[in-house]
XYZ file of C-alpha atoms in Angstrom:
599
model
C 104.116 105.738 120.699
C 103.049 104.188 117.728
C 102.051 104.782 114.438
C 99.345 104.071 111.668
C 100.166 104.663 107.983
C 97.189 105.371 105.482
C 97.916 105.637 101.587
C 94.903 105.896 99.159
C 95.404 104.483 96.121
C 92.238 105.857 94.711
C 89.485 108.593 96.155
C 92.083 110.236 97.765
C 90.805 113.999 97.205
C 88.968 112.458 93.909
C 85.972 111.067 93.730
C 85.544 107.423 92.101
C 88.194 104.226 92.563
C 88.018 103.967 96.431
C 91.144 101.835 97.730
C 92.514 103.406 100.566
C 95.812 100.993 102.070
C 96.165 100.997 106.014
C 99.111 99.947 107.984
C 98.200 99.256 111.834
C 99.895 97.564 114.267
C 102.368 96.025 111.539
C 99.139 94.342 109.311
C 98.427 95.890 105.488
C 94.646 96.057 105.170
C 93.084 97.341 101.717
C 89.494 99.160 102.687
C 87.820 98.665 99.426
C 88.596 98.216 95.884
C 86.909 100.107 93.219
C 87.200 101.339 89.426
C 87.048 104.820 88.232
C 83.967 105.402 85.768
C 85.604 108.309 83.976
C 88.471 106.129 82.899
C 88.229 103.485 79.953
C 92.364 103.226 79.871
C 94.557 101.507 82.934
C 93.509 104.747 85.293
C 89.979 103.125 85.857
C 91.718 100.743 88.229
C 93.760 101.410 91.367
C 97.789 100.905 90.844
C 98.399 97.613 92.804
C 101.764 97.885 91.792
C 102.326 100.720 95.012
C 101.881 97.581 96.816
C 104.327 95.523 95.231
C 106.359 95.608 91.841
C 106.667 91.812 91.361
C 104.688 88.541 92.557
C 101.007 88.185 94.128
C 99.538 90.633 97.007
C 98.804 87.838 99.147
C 102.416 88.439 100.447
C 101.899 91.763 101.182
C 98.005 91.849 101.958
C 96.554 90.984 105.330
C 92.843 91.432 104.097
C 90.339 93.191 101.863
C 87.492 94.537 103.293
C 84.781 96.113 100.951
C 82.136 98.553 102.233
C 79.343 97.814 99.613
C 78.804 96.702 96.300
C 78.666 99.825 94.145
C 81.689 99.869 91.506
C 83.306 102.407 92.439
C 84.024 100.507 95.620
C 83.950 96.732 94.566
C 84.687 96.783 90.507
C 88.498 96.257 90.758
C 88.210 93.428 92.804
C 88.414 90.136 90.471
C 91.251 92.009 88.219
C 93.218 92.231 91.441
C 92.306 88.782 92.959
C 92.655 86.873 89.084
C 94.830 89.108 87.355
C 97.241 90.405 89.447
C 97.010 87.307 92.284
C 95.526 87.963 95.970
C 94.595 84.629 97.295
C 94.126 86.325 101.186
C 90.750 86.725 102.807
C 88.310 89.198 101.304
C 85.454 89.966 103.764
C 81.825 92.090 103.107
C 78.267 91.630 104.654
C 75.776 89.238 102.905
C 73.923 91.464 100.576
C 77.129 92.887 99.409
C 78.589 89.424 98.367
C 75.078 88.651 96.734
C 75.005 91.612 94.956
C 78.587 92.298 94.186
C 79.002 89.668 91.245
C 75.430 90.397 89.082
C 76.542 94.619 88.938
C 80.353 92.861 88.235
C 79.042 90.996 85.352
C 76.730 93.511 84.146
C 79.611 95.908 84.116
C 81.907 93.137 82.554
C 79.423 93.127 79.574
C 79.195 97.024 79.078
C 82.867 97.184 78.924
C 83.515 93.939 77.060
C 81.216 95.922 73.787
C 83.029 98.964 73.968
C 85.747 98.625 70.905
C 89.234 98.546 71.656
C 88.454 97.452 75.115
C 91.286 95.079 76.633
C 92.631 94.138 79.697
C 89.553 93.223 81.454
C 88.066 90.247 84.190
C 85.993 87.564 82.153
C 82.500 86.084 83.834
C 84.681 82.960 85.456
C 87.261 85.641 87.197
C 84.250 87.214 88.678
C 83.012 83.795 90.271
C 86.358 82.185 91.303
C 86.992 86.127 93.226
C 83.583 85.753 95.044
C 84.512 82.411 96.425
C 87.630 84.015 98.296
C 85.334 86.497 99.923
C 83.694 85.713 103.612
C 80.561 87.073 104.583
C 80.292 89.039 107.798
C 77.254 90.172 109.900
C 77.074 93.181 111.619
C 78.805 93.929 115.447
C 80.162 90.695 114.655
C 83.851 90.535 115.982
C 85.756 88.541 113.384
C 89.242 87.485 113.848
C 91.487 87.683 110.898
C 94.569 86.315 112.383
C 95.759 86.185 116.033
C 96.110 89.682 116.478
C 94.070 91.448 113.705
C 90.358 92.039 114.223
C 87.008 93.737 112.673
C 83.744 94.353 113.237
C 80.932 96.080 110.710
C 78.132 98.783 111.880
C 75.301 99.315 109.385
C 75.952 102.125 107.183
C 72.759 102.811 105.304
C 73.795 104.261 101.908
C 72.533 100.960 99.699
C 71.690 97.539 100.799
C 74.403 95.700 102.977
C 76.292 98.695 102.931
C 78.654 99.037 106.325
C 81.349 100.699 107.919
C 84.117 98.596 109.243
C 86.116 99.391 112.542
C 89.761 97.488 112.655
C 91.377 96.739 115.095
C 95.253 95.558 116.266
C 95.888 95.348 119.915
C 95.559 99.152 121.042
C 95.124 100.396 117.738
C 92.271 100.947 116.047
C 90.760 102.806 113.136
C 87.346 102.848 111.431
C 86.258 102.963 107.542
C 83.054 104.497 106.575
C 82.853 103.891 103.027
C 79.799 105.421 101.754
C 76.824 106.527 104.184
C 73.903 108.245 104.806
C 73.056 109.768 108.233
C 69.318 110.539 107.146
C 66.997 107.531 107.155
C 64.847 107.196 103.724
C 61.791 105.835 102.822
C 63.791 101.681 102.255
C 66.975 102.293 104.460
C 67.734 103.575 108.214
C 70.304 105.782 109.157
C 74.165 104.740 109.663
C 75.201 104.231 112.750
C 78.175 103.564 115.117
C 79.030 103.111 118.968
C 80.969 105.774 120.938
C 84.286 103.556 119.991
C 86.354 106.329 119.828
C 89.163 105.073 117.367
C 92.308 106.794 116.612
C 91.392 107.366 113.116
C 88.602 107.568 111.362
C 88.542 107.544 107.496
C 85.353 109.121 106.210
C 83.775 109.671 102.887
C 83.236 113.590 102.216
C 81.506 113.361 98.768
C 79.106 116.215 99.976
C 81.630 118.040 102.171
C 80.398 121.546 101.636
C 76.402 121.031 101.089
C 74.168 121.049 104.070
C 70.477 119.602 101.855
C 67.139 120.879 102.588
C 64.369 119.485 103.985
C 63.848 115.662 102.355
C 59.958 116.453 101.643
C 60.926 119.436 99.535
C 63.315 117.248 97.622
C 60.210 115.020 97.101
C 57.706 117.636 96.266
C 59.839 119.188 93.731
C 60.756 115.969 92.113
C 57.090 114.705 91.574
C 56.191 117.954 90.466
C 58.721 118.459 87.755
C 58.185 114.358 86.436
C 54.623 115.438 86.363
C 54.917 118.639 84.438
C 57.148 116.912 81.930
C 55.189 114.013 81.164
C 51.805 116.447 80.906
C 53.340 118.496 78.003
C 54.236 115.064 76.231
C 57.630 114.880 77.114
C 59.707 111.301 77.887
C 61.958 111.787 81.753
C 64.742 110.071 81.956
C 66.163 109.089 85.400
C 69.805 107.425 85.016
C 70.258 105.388 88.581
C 72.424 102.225 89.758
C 70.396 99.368 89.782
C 70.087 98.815 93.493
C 69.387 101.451 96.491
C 68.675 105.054 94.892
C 66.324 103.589 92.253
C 63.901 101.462 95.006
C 63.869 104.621 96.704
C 62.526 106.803 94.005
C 60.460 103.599 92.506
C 58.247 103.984 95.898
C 57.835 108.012 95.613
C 56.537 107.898 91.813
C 54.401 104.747 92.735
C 53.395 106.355 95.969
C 52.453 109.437 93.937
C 51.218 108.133 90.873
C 48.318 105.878 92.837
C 47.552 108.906 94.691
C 46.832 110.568 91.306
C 45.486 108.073 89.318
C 48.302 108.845 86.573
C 48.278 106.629 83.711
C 51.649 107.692 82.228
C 53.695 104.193 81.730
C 56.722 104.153 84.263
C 59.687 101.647 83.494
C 62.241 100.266 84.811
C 65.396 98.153 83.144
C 64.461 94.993 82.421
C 65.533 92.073 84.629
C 67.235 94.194 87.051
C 63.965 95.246 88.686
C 62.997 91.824 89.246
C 66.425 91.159 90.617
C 66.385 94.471 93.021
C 63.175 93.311 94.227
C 64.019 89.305 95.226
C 67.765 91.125 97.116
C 65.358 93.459 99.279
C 62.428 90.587 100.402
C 65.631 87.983 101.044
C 67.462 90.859 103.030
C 64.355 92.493 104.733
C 66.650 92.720 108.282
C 68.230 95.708 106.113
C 65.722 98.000 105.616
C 64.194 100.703 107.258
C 61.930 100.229 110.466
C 58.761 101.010 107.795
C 59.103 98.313 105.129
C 59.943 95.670 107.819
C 56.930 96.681 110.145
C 54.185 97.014 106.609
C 56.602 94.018 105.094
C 53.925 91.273 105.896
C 51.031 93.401 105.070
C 52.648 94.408 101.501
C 55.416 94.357 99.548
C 56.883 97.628 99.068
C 58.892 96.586 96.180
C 56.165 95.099 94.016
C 54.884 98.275 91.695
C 52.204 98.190 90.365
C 52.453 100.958 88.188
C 56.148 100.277 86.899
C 56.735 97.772 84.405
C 59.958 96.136 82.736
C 61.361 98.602 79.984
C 62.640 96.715 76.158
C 64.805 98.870 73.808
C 62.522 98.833 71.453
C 60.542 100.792 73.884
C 62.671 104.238 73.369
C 61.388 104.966 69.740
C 57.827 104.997 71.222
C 55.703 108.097 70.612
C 53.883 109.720 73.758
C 55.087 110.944 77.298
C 56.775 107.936 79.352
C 59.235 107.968 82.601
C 62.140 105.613 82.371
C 64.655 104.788 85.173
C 67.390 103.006 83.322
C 71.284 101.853 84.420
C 74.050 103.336 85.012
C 73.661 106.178 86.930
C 76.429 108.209 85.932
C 75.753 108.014 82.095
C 78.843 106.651 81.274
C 77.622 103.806 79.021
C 75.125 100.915 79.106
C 71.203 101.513 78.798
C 70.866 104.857 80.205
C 73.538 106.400 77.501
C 71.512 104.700 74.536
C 68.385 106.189 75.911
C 70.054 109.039 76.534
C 71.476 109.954 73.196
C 67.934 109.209 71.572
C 66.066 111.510 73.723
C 68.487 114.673 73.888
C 67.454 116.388 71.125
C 63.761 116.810 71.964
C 63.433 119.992 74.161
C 59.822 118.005 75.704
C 61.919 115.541 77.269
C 63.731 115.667 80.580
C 66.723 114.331 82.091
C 66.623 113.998 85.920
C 70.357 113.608 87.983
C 69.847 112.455 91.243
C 73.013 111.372 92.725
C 76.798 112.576 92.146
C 78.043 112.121 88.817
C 82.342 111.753 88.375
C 83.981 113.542 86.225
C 84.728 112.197 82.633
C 81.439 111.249 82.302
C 78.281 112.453 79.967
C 76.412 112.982 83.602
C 78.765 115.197 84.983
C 78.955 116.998 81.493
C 75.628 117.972 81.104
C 75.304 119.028 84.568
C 78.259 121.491 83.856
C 76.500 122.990 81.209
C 77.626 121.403 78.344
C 75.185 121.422 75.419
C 77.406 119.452 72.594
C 79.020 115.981 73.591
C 81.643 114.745 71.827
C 80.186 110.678 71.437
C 82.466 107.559 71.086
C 82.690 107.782 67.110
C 83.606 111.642 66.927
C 79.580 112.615 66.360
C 78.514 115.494 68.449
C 75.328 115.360 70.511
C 72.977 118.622 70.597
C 71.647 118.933 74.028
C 68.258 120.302 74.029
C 65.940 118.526 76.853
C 65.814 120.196 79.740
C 68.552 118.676 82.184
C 67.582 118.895 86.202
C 69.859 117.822 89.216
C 67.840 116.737 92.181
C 69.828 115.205 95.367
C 68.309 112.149 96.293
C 72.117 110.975 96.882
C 72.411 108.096 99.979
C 75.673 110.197 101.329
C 76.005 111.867 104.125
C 76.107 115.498 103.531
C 78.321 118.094 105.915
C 76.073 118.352 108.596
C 75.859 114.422 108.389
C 79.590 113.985 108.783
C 80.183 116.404 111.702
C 77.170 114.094 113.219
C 79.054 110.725 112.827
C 82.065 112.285 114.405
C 80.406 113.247 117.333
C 79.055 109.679 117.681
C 82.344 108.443 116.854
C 84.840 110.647 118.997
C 87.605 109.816 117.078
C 91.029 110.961 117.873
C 92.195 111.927 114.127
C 90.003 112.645 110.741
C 90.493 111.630 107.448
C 88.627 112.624 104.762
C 88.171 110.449 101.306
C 86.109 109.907 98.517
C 86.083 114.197 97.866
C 87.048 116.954 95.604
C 89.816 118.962 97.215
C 88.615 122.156 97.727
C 85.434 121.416 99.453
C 87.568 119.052 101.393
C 89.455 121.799 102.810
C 86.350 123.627 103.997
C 85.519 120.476 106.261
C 88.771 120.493 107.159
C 88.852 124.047 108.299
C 85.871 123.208 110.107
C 86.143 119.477 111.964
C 89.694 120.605 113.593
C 87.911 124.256 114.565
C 85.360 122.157 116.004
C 86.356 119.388 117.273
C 89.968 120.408 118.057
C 91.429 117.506 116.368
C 93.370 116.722 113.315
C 91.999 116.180 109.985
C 93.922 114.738 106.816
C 93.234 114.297 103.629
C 95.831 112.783 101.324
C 96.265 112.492 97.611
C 96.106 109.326 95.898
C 99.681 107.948 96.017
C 100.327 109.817 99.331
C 101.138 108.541 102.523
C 99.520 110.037 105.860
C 101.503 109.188 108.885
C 99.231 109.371 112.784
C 101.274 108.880 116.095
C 99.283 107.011 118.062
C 99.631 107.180 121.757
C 98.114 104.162 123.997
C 98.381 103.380 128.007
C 99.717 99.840 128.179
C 96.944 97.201 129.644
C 98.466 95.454 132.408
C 96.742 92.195 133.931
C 97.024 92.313 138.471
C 97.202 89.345 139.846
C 94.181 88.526 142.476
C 96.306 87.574 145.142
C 98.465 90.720 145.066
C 94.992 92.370 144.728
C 93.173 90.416 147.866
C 96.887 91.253 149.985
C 96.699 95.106 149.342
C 93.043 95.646 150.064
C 93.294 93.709 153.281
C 96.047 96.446 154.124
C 94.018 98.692 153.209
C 91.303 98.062 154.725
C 92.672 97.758 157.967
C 94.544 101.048 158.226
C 92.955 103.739 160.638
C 91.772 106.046 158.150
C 89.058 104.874 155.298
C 91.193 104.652 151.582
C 90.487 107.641 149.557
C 88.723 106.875 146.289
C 90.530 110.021 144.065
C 93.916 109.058 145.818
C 96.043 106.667 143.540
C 96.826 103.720 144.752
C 100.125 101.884 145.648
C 100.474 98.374 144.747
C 104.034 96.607 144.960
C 104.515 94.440 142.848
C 106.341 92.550 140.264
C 106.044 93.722 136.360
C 106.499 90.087 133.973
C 106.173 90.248 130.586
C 104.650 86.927 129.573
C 104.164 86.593 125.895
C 102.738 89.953 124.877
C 100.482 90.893 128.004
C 102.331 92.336 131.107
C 100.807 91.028 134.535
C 101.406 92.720 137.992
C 102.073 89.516 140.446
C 103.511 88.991 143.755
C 106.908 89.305 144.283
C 107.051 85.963 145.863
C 104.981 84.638 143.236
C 107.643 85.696 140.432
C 110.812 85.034 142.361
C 109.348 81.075 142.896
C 108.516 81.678 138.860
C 111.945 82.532 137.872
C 113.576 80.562 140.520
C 115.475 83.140 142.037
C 115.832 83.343 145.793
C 114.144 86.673 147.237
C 116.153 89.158 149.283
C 114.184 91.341 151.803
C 115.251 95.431 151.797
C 114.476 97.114 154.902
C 113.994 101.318 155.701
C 114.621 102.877 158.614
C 114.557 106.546 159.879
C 114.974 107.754 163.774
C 113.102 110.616 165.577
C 115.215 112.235 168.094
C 113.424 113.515 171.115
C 114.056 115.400 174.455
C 112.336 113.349 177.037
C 112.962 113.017 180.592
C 112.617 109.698 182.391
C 113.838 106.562 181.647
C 113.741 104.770 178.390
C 111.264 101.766 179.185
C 108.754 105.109 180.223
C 109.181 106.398 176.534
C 108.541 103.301 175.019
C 105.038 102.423 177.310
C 104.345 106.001 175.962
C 104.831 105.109 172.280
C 103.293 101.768 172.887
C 99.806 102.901 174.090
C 100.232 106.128 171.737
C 100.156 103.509 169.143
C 97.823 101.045 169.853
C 94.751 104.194 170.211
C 96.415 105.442 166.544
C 96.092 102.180 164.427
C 93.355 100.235 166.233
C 92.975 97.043 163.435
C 96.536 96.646 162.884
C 98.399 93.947 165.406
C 101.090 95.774 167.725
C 103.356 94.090 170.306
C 105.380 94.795 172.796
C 108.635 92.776 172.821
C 110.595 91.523 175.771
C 113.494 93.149 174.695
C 111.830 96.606 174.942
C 111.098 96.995 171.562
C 107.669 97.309 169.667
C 106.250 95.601 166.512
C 103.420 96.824 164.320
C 101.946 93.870 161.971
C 104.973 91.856 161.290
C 107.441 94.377 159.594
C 107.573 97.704 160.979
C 109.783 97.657 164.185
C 110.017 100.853 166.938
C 113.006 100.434 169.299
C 114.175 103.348 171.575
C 117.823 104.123 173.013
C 119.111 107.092 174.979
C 119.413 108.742 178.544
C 117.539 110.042 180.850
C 117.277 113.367 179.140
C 117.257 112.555 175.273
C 115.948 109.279 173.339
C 116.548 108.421 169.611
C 113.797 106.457 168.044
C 114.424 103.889 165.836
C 111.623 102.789 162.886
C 112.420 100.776 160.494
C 109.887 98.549 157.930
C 110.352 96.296 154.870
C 109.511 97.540 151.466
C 106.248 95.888 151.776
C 104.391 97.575 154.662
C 106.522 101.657 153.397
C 102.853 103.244 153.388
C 102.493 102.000 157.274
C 106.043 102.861 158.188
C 105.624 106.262 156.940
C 102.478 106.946 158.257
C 103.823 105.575 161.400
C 106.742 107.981 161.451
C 104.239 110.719 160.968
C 102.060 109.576 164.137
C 105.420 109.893 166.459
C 107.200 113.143 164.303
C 103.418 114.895 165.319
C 103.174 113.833 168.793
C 106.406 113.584 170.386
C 108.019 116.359 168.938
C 107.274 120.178 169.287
């Protein structure tokens, strides 16, 4: 029995930070690395020192593996590669490690103008940590070391975004990140093989919401854009740069051709252009529609939504403006943000999970005066709508991927607590296994149990069907069979060879062990009568195998198992006796003469 260990040191029942530290089969591997966007102080990034007090985490670090390239996932990464010192192997897919570094930078910048602000990765940290990092494609096995192994499956979510299965010998457990079991109108749906892992750590952002139907979500979304931006009013849609925004770019332009709106739609300047150039280099990604209408039409090139300037938000009239980030925790979307609050026309539009600490998750509390960086207090008066467009999966999603999965053990991550403990309640009612779900800076300990993989040699093999196959009754598929054997231990794989074999290996000389039992029976006639009796009793009982009758009065069945009879006139004792070798015939044997000579 052995045993995996599983400590997050961020989104452990919280939301936000995501580095979760697994120990299998004796290798550390962190699953992700992110920063906290509620934090500005040293709580935004995971504490490495749990990992160790002194000197770099190279020592102590097998490998990094990051799921996809939002921040709260990836934005630790170059302070713990530059700052603190991991020089091991970092590994993501290919749109993650071409995205990664432009949201890194962009969130360098942000944090770099906020006063006071110290402690922080500079531009060259960013590009010396991206040349540590190895890109992976997915079902790809990829062999960290001799014994450690992993393998990405396609996760949905955003762009490049995957969940990662590793593997030590026996062991195994598999990271989902972030996902989305629903596919969208730019991304398919996450999925996995039956690999039925002994753990699986899963993301349970939306642990207690089952959504409603998509094309509601969609209806309900145009119509409240539209009857904002009829009245005069400016909407506002905070989103990341990548994944959530393309998705909602290609409803409005979908909807606003079908109208013939004229309304200007804008996006952040720059990062559209970006977005776009990521999705037509990493097409493969996408959903089954935009590749199939991909050489027909771009689905990423609006025509109705335009680069947005600064000097844009003091402009009279209505307007729709998706801006970065998507949390409203600084940057473009804040400025916009704080310009446009006090107009009751205008609109703010959530549509993904917001973590607490920031103005987002604020405002969707309920709070109608924010207390801004300089001590000024922001009235709230525009009208402030959540909508879930968010690329997680929600309950009904997870209980999904765990049926596809079959794992042996649940974790949950990436969660508030309470509604945590609803899906926990529920995955162990349901699928009558256990289900963790740690704190940050606590340790989750699985027993493990695993049969042990032994190679058989093909000679042994070849010898015991040709046994086998020559007794007088057909082998019987649901019986187990016996193979003898000897059980060698040769480096870390234990093979099943012939004895012979392994005595000649060790150089050892073999010694032979014979059985023998005797039948006692109440016959009269003399003893060579008896033994013609057993001879030809024999002979009609095990037609394929060889049996001889012996000058000295004794018989021989193959080349082990001997019969010989003694006795008088009135009583006989028979003799069997067989090496260890042919026990299945000898006993079989013994049950052939206990049956027929004996009453």
């Amino acid at each position: 029995m052995t045993e995996l260990r599983v400590t997050p040191l961020g989104a452990g029942q919280d939301v936000g930070r995501s580095c979760i530290l697994l120990t299998i089969g004796g290798k550390n591997v962190m699953l992700d690395c992110g920063m906290h966007m509620g934090y500005n102080d040293e709580r935004r990034f995971p504490d490495f020192s749990y990992i160790a007090r002194e000197g770099k985490l190279t020592e102590h670090l097998d490998c990094v593996i990051i799921s996809h390239f939002h921040l709260d996932h990836c934005g630790a990464l170059p302070y713990m590669t530059e700052m603190i010192g991991y020089d091991g192997p970092i590994y993501m897919t290919h749109p993650t490690k071409a995205i990664c570094p432009i949201l890194l930078e962009d969130m360098r910048k942000i944090a770099v103008d906020r006063k006071g602000e110290t402690n922080f990765f500079t531009s060259d940290m960013i590009k010396t940590c991206m040349k540590k990092v190895i890109a992976v494609n997915l079902h790809q096995n990829i062999q960290v070391d001799d014994e450690l192994e992993i393998k990405a499956y396609y996760a949905g979510h955003v762009l490049g975004a995957a969940m990662f299965e590793v593997r030590v010998g026996q062991q195994s457990v598999v990271y989902t990140g972030d996902y989305n079991m629903t596919p969208d109108r730019h991304l398919g749906a996450a999925s996995i093989d039956k690999c039925r892992p002994d753990l699986l750590i899963t993301e349970s952002t939306y642990a207690t919401t089952i959504r409603d139907s998509k094309r509601c979500r969609e209806r309900d979304f145009l119509k409240k854009v539209h009857d904002c931006v009829e009245k005069g009013g400016k909407v506002l849609i905070p989103v990341f740069a990548l994944g959530r925004a393309q998705e909602l770019c290609i409803l409005l332009e979908t909807y606003w051709e079908r109208m013939n709106l004229k309304v200007p739609i804008y996006f952040s300047l720059g990062l559209t252009e970006k977005a776009n150039n990521y999705y037509k280099l990493f097409i493969t990604w996408t959903s089954q529609k935009i590749k199939k209408t991909f050489v027909e039409r771009n689905m990423f090139e609006f025509n109705h939504i335009k680069g947005f300037d600064r000097s844009y938000i003091e402009n009279p009239g209505p307007m729709v403006v998706f801006a970065t980030p998507g949390m409203l925790h600084a940057g473009l979307s804040l400025q916009i943000f704080k310009a446009w609050a006090t107009n009751e026309l205008n609109m703010v539009i959530m549509p993904g999970y917001c973590v607490a600490g920031t103005v987002g998750h604020k405002i969707l509390n309920g709070q109608r005066k924010i207390e801004m960086e300089n001590k000024h207090m922001l009235d709230v008066k525009l009208s402030v709508q959540y909508m879930s467009f968010s690329a997680h999966a929600d309950a009904k999603g997870i209980m999904t991927l765990i049926g596809q999965c079959e794992p042996k053990n649940v974790m949950l991550v990436h969660g508030e607590g309470g509604k945590m403990e609803f899906l926990k309640t529920k995955i162990e009612k349901e699928f009558n296994i256990n289900c963790y779900m740690p704190a940050n800076g606590e340790t989750a300990e699985i027993e493990t149990k695993h049969n042990i993989p032994v190679d058989i040699s093909l000679n042994l093999l070849k010898r015991e069907c040709s046994l086998t196959s020559s007794a007088l009754e057909p082998p019987d598929a649901k019986r187990p069979c016996v193979l003898h054997g000897a059980l060698v231990m040769k480096g870390n794989k234990l093979q099943l060879i012939d004895p012979a074999h392994a005595f000649r290996e060790l150089g050892l000389e073999e010694h032979h062990l014979r059985f023998t039992c005797t039948v006692s029976i109440d016959e009269e006639g003399p003893v060579t009568q008896t033994v013609d009796k057993i001879y030809q009793l024999t002979k009609s009982k095990l037609k394929n195998y060889p049996v001889q009758y012996s000058n000295d009065g004794s018989i021989t069945v193959s080349e082990s198992v001997l019969i010989k009879v003694s006795g008088d006139e009135e009583s006989k004792d028979i003799l069997v006796s067989w090496s260890y070798q042919d026990e299945e015939l000898g006993s079989y044997l013994l049950q052939i003469l206990r049956t027929s000579l004996t009453t």
